[in-house]
XYZ file of C-alpha atoms in Angstrom:
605
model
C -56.739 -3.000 5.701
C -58.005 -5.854 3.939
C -55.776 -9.140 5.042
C -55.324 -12.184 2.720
C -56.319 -15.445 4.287
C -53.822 -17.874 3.671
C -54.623 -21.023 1.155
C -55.337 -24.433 3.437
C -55.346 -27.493 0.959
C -58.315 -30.054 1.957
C -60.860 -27.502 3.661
C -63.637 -25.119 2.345
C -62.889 -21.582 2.056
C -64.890 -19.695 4.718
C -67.760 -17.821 3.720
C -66.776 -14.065 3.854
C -68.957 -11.120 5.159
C -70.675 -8.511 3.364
C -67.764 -5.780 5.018
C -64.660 -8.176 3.763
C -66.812 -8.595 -0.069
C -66.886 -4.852 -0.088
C -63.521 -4.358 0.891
C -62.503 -6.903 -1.760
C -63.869 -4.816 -4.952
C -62.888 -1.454 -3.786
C -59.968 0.089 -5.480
C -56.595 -0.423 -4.620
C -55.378 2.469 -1.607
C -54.610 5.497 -3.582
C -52.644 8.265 -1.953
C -54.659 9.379 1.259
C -54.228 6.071 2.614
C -50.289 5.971 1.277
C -49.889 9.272 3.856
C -51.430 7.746 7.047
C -49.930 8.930 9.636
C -50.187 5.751 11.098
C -49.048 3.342 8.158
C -45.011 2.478 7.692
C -44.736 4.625 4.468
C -46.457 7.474 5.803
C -44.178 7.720 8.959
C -41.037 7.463 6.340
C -42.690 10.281 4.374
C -42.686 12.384 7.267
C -39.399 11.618 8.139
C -37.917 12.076 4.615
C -39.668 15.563 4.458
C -38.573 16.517 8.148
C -34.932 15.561 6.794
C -34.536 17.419 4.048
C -36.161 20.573 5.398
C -33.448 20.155 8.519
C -30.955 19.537 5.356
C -32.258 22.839 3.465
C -31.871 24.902 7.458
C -28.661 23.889 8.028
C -27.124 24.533 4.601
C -28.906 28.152 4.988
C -27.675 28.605 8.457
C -23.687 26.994 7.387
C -23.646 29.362 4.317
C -24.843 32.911 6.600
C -22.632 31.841 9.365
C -19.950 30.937 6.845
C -20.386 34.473 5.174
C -19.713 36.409 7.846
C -16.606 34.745 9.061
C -15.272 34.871 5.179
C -16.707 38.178 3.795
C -14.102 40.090 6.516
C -11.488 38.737 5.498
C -11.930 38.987 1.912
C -12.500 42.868 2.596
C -9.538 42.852 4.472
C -8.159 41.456 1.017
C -9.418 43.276 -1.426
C -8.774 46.881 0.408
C -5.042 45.664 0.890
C -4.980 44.718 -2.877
C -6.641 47.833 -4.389
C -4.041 50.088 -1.841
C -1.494 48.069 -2.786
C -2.104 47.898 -6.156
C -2.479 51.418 -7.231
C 0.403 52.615 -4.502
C 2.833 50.545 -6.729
C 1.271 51.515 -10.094
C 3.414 52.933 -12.571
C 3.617 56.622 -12.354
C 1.672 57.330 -9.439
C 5.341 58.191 -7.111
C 5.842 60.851 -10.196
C 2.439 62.337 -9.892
C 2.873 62.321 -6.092
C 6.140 64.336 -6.707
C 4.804 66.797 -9.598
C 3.818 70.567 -8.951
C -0.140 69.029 -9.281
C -1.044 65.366 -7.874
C -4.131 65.865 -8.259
C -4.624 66.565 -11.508
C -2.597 63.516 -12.263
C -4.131 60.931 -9.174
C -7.648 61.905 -9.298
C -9.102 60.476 -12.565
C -6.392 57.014 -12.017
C -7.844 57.006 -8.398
C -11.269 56.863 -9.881
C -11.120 54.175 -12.493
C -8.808 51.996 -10.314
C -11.865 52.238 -7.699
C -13.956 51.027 -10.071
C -11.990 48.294 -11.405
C -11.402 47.022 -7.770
C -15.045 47.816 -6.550
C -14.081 48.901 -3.706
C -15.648 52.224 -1.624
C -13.082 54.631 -1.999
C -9.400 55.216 -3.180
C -7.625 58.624 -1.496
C -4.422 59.692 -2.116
C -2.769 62.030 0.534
C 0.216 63.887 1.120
C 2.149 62.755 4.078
C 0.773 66.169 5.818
C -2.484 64.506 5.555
C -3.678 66.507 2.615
C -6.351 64.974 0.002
C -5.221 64.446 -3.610
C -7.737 62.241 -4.647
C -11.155 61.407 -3.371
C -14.495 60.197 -4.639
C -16.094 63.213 -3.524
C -13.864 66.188 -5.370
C -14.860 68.421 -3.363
C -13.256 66.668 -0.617
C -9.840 67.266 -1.939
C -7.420 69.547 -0.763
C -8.867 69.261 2.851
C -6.988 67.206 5.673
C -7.759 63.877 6.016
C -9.302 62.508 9.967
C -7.530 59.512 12.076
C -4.211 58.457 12.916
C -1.707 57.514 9.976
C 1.697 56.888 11.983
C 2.037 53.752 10.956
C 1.755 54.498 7.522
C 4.350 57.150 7.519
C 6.486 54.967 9.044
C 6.865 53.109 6.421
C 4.581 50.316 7.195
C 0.925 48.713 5.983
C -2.026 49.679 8.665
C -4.980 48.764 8.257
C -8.022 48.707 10.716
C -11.412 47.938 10.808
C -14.462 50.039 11.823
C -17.680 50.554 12.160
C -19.983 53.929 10.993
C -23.812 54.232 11.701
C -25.539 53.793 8.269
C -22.705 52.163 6.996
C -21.488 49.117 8.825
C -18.331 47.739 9.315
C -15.719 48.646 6.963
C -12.093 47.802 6.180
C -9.808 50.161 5.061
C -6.058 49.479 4.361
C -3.154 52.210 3.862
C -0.055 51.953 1.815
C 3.193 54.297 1.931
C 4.587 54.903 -0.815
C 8.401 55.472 -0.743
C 10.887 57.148 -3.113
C 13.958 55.519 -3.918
C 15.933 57.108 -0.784
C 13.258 55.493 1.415
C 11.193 58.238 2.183
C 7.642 58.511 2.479
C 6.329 60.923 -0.377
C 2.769 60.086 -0.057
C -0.287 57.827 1.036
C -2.730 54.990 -0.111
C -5.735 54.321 1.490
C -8.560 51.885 0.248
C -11.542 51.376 1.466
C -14.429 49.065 1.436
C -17.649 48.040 3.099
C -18.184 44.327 4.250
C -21.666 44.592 2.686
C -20.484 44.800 -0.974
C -18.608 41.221 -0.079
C -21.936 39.731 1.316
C -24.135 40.065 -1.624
C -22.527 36.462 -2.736
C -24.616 34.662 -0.006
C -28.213 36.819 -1.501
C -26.771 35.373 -4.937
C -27.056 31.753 -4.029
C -30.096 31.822 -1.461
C -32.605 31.261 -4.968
C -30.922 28.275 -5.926
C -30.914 27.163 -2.798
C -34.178 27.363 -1.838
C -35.060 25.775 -5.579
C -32.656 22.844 -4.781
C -34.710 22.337 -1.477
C -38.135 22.636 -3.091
C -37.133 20.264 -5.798
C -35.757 17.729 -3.290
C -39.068 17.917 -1.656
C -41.041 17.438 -4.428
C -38.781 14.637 -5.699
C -39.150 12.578 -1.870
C -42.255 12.857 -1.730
C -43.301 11.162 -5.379
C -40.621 8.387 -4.509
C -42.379 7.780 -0.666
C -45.273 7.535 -2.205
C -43.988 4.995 -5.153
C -41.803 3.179 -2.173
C -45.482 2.834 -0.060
C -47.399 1.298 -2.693
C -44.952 -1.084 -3.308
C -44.162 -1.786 0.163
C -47.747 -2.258 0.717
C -47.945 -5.192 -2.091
C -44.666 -6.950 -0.669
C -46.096 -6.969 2.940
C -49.158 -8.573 1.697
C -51.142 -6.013 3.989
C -49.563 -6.684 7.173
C -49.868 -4.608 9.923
C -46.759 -3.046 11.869
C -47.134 -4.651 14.659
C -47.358 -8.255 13.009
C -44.499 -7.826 10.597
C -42.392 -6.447 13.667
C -43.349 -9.937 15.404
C -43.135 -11.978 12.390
C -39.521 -10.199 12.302
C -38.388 -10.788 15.676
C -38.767 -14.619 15.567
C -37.556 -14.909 12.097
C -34.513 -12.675 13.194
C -34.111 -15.079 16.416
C -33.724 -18.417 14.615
C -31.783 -16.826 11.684
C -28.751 -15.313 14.155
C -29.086 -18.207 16.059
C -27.769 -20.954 13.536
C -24.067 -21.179 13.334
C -24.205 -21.683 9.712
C -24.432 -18.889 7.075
C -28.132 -18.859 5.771
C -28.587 -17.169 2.067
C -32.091 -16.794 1.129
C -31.456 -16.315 -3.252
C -34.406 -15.598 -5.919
C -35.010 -17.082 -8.951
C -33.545 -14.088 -10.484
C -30.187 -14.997 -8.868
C -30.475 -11.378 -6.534
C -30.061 -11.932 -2.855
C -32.722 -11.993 -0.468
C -31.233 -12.421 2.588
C -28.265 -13.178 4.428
C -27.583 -14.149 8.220
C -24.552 -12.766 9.917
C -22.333 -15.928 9.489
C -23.031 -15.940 6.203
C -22.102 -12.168 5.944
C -18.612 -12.344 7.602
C -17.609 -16.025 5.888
C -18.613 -14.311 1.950
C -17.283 -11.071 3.667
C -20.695 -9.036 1.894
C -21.349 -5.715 2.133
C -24.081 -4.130 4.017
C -26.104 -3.111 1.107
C -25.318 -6.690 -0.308
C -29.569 -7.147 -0.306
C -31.057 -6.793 -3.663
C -28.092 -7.140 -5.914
C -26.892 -10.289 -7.733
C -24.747 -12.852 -6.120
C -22.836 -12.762 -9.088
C -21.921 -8.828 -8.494
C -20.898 -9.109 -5.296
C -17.185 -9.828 -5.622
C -17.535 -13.538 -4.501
C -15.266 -15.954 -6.612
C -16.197 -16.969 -9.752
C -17.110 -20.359 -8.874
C -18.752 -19.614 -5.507
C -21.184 -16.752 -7.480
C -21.627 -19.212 -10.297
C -22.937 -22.282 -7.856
C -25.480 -19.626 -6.076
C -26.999 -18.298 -9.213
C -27.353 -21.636 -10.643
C -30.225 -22.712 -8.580
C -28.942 -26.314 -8.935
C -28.905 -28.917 -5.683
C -25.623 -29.125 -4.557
C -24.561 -30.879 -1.278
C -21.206 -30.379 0.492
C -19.621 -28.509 -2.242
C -16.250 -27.255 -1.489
C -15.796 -24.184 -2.575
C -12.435 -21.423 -2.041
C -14.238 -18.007 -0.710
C -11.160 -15.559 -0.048
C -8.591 -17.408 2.707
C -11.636 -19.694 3.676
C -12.704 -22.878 2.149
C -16.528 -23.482 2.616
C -18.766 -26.572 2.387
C -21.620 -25.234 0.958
C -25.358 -26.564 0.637
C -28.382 -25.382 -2.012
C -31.683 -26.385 -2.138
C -34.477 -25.293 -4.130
C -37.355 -23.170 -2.859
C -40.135 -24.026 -4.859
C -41.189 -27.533 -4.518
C -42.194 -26.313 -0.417
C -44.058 -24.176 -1.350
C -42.264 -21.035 -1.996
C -41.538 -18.721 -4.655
C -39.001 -19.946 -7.229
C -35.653 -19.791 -5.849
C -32.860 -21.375 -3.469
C -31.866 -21.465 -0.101
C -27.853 -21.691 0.803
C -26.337 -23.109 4.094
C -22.197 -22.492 4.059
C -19.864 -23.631 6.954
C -16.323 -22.884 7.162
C -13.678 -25.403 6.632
C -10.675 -23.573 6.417
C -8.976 -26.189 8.943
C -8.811 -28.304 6.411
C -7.025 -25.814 4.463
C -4.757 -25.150 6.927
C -3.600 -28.740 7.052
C -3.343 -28.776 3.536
C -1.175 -25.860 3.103
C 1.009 -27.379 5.875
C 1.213 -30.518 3.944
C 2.085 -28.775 0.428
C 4.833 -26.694 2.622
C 6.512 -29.632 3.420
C 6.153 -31.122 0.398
C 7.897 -27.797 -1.018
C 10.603 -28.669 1.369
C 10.931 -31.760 0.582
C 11.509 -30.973 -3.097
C 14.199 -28.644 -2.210
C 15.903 -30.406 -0.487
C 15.836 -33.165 -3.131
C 17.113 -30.512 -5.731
C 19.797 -29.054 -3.500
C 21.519 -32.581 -3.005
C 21.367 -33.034 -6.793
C 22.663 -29.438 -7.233
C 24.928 -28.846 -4.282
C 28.197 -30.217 -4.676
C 28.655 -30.742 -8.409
C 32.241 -29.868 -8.790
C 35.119 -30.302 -6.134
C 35.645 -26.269 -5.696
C 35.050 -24.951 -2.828
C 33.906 -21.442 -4.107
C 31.239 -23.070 -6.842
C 29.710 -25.385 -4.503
C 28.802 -22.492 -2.345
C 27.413 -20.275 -4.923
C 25.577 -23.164 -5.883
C 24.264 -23.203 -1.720
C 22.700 -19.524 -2.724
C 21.548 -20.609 -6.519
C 19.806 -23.054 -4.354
C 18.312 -21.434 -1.853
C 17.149 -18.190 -3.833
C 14.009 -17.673 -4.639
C 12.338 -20.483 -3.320
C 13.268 -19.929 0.055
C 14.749 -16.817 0.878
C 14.907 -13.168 -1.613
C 18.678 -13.264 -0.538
C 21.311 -16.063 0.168
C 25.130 -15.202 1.179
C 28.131 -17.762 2.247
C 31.388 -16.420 4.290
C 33.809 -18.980 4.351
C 36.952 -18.550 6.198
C 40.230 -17.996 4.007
C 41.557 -21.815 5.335
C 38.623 -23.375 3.987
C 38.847 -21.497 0.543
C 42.267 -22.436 0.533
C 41.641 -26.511 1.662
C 42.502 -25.883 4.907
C 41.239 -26.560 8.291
C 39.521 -23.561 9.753
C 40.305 -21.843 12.770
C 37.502 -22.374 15.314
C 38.041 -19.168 17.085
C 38.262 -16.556 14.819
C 35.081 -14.306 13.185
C 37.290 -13.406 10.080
C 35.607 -14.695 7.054
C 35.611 -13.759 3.216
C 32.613 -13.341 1.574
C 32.009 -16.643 -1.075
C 28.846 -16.041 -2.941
C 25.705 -13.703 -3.151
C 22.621 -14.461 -4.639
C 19.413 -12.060 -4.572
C 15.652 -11.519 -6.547
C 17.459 -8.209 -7.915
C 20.080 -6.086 -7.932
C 20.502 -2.844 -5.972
C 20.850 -4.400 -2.220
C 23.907 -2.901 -0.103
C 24.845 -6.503 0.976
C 28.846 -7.009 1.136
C 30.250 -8.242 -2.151
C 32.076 -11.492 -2.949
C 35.331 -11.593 -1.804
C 35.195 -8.826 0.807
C 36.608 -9.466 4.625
C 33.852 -9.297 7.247
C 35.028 -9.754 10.908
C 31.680 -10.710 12.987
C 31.255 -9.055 15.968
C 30.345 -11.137 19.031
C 27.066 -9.626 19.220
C 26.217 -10.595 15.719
C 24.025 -13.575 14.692
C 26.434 -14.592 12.419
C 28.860 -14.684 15.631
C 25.866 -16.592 17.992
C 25.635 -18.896 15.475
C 29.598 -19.931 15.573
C 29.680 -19.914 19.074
C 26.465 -22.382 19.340
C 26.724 -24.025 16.256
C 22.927 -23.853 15.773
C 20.784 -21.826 13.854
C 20.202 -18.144 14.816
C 16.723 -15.988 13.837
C 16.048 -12.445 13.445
C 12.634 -12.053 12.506
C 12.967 -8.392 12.849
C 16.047 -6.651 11.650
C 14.573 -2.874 12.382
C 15.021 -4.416 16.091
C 18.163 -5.935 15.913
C 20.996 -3.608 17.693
C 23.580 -6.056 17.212
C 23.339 -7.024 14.059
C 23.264 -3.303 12.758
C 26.646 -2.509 15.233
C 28.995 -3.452 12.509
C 28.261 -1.419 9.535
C 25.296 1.151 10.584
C 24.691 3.066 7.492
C 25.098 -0.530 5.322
C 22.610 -2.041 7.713
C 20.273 0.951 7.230
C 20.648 1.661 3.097
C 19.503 -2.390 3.667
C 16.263 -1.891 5.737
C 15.475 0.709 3.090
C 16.270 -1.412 0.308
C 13.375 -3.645 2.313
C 15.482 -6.718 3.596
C 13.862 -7.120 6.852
C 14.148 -10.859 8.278
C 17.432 -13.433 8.530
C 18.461 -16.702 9.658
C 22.093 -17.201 9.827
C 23.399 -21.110 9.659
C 26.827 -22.641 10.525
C 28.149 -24.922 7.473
C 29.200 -27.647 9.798
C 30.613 -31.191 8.813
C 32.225 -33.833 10.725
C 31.968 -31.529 13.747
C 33.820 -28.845 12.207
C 32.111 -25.177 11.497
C 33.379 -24.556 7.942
C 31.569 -20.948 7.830
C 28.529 -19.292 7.303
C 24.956 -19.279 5.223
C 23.066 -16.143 5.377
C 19.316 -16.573 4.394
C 17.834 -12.841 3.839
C 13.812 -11.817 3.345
C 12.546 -9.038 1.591
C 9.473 -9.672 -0.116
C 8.525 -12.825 1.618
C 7.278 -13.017 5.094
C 9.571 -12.835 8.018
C 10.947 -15.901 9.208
C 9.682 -18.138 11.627
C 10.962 -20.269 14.044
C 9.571 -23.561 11.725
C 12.340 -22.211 9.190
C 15.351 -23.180 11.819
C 14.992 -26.417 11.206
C 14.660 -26.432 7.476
C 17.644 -23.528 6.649
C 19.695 -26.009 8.971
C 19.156 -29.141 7.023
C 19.882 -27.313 3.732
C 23.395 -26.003 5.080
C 23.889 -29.316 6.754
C 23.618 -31.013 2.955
C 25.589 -27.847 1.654
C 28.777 -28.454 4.054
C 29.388 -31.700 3.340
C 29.601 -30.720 -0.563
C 31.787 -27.611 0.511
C 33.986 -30.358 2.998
C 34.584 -32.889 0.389
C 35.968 -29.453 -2.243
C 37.897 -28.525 0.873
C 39.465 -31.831 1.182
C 39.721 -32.106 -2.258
C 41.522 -28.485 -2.688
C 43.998 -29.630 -0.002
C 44.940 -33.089 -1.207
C 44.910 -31.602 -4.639
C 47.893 -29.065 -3.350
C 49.506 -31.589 -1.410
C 49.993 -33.211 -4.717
C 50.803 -30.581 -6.663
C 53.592 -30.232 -4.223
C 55.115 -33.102 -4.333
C 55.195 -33.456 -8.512
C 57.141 -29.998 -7.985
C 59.438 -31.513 -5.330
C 60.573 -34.531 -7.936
C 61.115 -31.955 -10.390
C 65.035 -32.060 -11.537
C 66.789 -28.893 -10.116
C 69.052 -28.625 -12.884
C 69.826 -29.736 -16.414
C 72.765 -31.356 -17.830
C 75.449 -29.507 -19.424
C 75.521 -30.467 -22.879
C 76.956 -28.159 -25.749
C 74.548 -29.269 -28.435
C 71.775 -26.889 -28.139
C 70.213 -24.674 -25.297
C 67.240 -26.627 -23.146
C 64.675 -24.973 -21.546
C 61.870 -26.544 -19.354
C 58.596 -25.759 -17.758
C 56.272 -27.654 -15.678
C 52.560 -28.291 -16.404
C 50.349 -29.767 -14.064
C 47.738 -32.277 -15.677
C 44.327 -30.667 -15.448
C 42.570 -33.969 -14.681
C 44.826 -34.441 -12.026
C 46.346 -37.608 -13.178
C 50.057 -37.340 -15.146
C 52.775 -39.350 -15.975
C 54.279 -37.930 -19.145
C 58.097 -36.775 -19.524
C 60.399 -35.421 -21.540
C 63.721 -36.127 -21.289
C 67.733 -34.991 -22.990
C 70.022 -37.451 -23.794
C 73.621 -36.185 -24.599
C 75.152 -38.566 -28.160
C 78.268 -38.632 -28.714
C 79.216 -35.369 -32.086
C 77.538 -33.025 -30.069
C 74.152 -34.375 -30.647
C 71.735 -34.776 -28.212
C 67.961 -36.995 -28.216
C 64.259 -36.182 -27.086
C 62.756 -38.730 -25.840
C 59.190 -37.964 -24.080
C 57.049 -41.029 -22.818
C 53.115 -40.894 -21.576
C 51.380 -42.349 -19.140
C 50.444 -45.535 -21.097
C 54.459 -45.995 -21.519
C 55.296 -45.392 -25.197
C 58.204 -43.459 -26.040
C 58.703 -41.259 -28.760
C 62.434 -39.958 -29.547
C 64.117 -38.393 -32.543
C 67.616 -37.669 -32.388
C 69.130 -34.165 -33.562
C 72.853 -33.888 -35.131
C-alpha cells in the first residue's frame, strides 16, 4: 500500500521513486484488494460470512431438532382430537345402537378423516368388530391389539412404529350410553410424517433469508473496507495497533474525562472517566452529543465548539468543571477537545448548607405559627400543620388527658389521647383524634418518655415493638407505605407534656441528623402547648371562683318572678351585674352596672 508522507513545514519534499510515482496514478484499490486475506476488511468479511453461515446452520439444525420434539406431540393431539371429536358427535351413539352402524358411521367416518387429516378413523363394536374403516373392505372383520382400556371406560392411546410407515399415534375413545356403558369404540390414527411437512415448508425461505443475508454482508464489507481504508490513511495493521496502544495508554491514564468532538458536534471519542462521569452508552461513538441524554446545558456547551474554561455544569447527581478547546488552530481537523472533572463535593456541601438553611426557615415559621392561641388542642394541631409536608408525610400529638384539661401530667403513666393528625393524604390507618392509646413499654413512643430524648426507627418493617400494640393497624400502615418515625417528648420546664410523632412515607427514611432537628421543633412546640396548659388551668381556676361568689339564693319579693343565669365573659375579663331591689307597693328595681361603673336602673310598679 501506498503510505502518505506526512507535511513538514520549512523542508523540501523528497524526491519520490519511479515505484512510489507509479503507485501514485494507479487507481484507487478496487475489490480484489478490499478481500485480502491479509487486510482488516478482508478478515471482517470472512468473519461476517463465517457468521452468518453458522447463523443459517444453527437455525436449520434448532428448527429439525425442534420438529421432532413438537411434531409428536401435536400427533398425539390431533389423533386425541379427531377420536374425540367424532366419538362425541351428534348421532354417532344412535348409529352405534341401530340394526346397521355401518351404513350410518362409514361415510361420517370418512369425511370427518378428511376434515381432521388424519390416517384413519375406525369405529368398532366393543367385540372388536369394524364399522367403519378407510379400506371397506376391512369392515366387518375384528380389529388387532389390546383395547382394555378403552372398554373400560377410559382414553388409551399409544404410540408405534410400522416398517414403511414410521411412527404413528393413534388414540381411542369409548363411547358410553347414558347408563355408563360402553356401546362402542373410537380410534384415530395418524402418522408423525403428515405433522413434519411444516419444517420442508419453511426450509425455502430459509435458505433465501440466508442467501440474501450473504449477499447483503458482503456488499456492506466491502463498502465498510473502502471507507475504512480512506479513514486509516493506508496504515498498516500492525502500525494502527501500535499507534492504538499508546494512544489507549495515555488516554486511560488521565484522571480526567477526555472527549474528542467534531465539528459536526458527533463524538469522536471518549476516555473511561469521561464515560462513567456523562454516564454514556457504549455505542455513544458517532452520534451527537446533543442525542445522548446529557442535560441540556452540558450537550449545548459541547456542540458549541466555543472556549470555555472551568465551566460548572450539573451532569445527573454530579456537578462537573468542564474545559473546551478548539482543535483546529494545532493543526487538526475542525473541532474541540473536552476535559471534565468531578466536583460533586462541592455539591455536597452545598446541599448540606441549603438543608440547614431549610431548617432554619422552619423553625423560624413554626415559632411564628406555633402557639397562636392559648388552647391547648390548637396549638398542637398547629405542631403537625407545621411539621407536614416539609418535614415529615405524617405528624401526630398524644397529649395526656391532664394536660388537655390544664393540668399537670402524670409522669408515670403511657395513657395518652390522641390531639391532632396531619398527613400528605387521606387513607392512612393512623389512630384518630381523640382516641386513647396506652404505649407499651417496648414502644418508641414509651423509650422516648422514659429517656426524655428523641427515639428513631428508620425501619418500621423491623420494628417488633412498635408493631406489638395494634398488629393488623401497624401492618394496613406498612402497606399504606409509612415506613420511617421519630417519636419526640413535648417537654417544658422539665416536665414531659406528651408526645410528637413524625411519620415518612414518601420521603426518605430518617436519619440520625433528624434527632436533633424533630427535637428542637417539639422543644419550641411545648412551650406554646405549656403556656395553653397554664393558661387552661388558671382560666378554670377563675372560672371557679366567679361561680363561688355567685349568690345562692334570691330574695323573696312578691312583685314578679326572678330568674338568673351566669355567663362567663369570653375575653376573660367581667365585672358587670345585675341586681333586684325590693320598693316599697310591691315594686321592685333593675339595676345592672358594667365594668366601667355606670349603672342603669328602671323601676317597675
Amino acid at each position: 500500500m501506498h503510505r502518505r508522507e506526512p507535511r513538514r513545514s520549512g523542508t523540501a519534499r523528497p524526491t519520490r521513486t519511479e515505484d512510489e510515482r507509479d503507485a501514485s496514478q494507479r487507481p484507487p484499490a478496487r475489490l480484489p484488494s478490499v478481500l485480502h486475506v491479509r487486510s482488516v476488511a478482508g478478515q471482517v468479511l470472512i468473519l461476517q460470512v463465517a457468521v452468518v453461515l453458522l447463523l443459517v446452520v444453527a437455525a436449520v439444525v434448532a428448527l429439525v431438532l425442534q420438529a421432532r420434539s413438537t411434531s409428536l406431540q401435536e400427533a398425539r393431539d390431533r389423533s386425541r382430537v379427531a377420536a374425540e371429536t367424532f366419538a362425541h358427535a351428534p348421532g354417532t351413539l344412535q348409529a352405534m345402537k341401530s340394526p346397521d352402524p355401518s351404513a350410518l358411521l362409514q361415510p361420517r367416518a370418512e369425511e370427518a378423516r378428511k376434515l381432521s387429516r388424519v390416517n384413519y378413523i375406525i369405529a368398532f363394536s366393543p367385540s372388536g368388530i369394524r364399522w367403519t374403516h378407510p379400506d371397506p373392505r376391512l369392515i366387518g372383520r375384528r380389529v388387532v391389539g389390546s383395547y382394555a382400556d378403552a372398554l373400560a371406560g377410559k382414553v388409551h392411546q399409544a404410540t408405534y412404529d410400522t416398517p414403511g410407515v414410521g411412527r404413528a399415534v393413534d388414540t381411542m375413545v369409548p363411547v358410553m350410553d347414558t347408563d355408563g356403558k360402553v356401546v362402542g369404540l373410537v380410534s384415530a390414527g395418524i402418522t408423525v410424517k403428515r405433522v413434519q411437512h411444516r419444517v420442508t415448508e419453511q426450509l425455502p425461505l430459509l435458505l433465501g433469508s440466508a442467501a440474501g443475508g450473504l449477499v447483503l454482508v458482503t456488499t456492506g464489507s466491502t463498502l465498510v473496507s473502502r471507507r475504512l481504508r480512506r479513514q486509516t490513511h493506508g496504515l498498516e495493521p500492525a502500525q494502527m495497533t501500535r499507534m492504538y496502544e499508546h494512544h489507549d495508554a495515555v488516554l486511560h491514564s488521565v484522571r480526567e474525562g477526555v472527549l474528542v468532538i467534531s465539528g459536526e458536534g458527533r463524538l469522536l471519542l471518549a476516555n473511561d472517566e469521561a464515560r462513567r462521569l456523562l454516564d454514556l452508552p457504549d455505542d455513544a461513538d458517532g452520534h451527537r452529543v446533543t442525542d445522548l441524554g446529557l442535560a441540556p446545558r452540558t450537550a449545548a456547551l459541547l456542540a458549541s465548539g466555543v472556549a470555555a474554561t472551568d465551566e460548572v455544569l450539573l451532569e445527573g447527581r454530579r456537578l462537573l468543571a468542564v474545559n473546551l478547546r478548539p482543535t483546529a488552530p494545532h493543526g487538526g481537523p475542525t473541532g474541540s477537545v473536552a476535559t471534565l472533572r468531578d466536583t460533586t463535593e462541592l455539591r455536597v456541601l452545598a446541599g448540606r448548607a441549603r438543608k440547614a438553611r431549610d431548617r432554619l426557615q422552619l423553625l423560624y415559621d413554626a415559632g411564628l405559627r406555633i402557639g397562636t392561641t392559648l388552647d391547648v388542642v390548637r396549638t398542637s394541631e398547629e405542631l403537625a400543620e407545621v411539621a407536614v409536608p416539609r418535614f415529615a408525610d405524617f405528624a401526630t400529638v398524644d397529649l395526656p388527658d391532664a394536660v388537655r384539661r390544664g393540668d399537670e401530667p402524670d409522669t408515670g403513666s403511657l395513657a395518652m389521647h390522641r390531639t391532632a393528625v396531619r398527613g400528605v393524604r387521606d387513607g392512612h390507618s393512623l389512630y384518630p383524634v381523640n382516641a386513647e392509646i396506652t404505649f407499651l413499654p417496648t414502644m418508641p413512643q414509651a423509650r422516648g418518655l422514659q429517656s426524655g430524648h428523641a427515639v428513631l426507627e428508620p425501619d418500621l418493617r423491623a420494628a417488633r415493638g412498635w408493631q406489638a400494640l395494634d398488629p393488623e393497624r401497624a401492618r394496613r400502615m406498612l402497606d399504606f407505605g409509612i415506613h420511617s418515625l421519630i417519636s419526640v417528648p413535648l417537654q417544658a420546664r422539665g416536665v414531659v407534656l406528651g408526645m410528637a410523632d413524625f411519620w415518612r412515607s414518601d420521603k426518605d427514611a430518617f436519619a440520625e441528623e433528624d434527632l436533633a432537628f424533630a427535637e428542637e421543633l417539639a422543644a419550641r412546640a411545648a412551650v406554646a402547648i405549656d403556656n395553653a396548659r397554664r393558661y387552661t388551668r388558671e382560666h378554670a381556676m377563675a372560672v371557679t371562683l366567679q361561680r363561688s361568689l355567685l349568690p345562692s339564693a334570691l330574695p323573696e319579693q312578691s312583685a314578679l318572678e326572678v330568674a338568673h343565669r351566669y355567663l362567663p365573659a369570653q375575653g376573660g375579663v367581667s365585672g358587670d351585674w345585675f341586681d333586684v331591689i325590693p320598693l316599697p307597693g310591691a315594686r321592685v328595681a333593675l339595676g345592672r352596672q358594667v365594668a366601667v361603673g355606670h349603672l342603669q336602673g328602671r323601676l317597675l310598679g
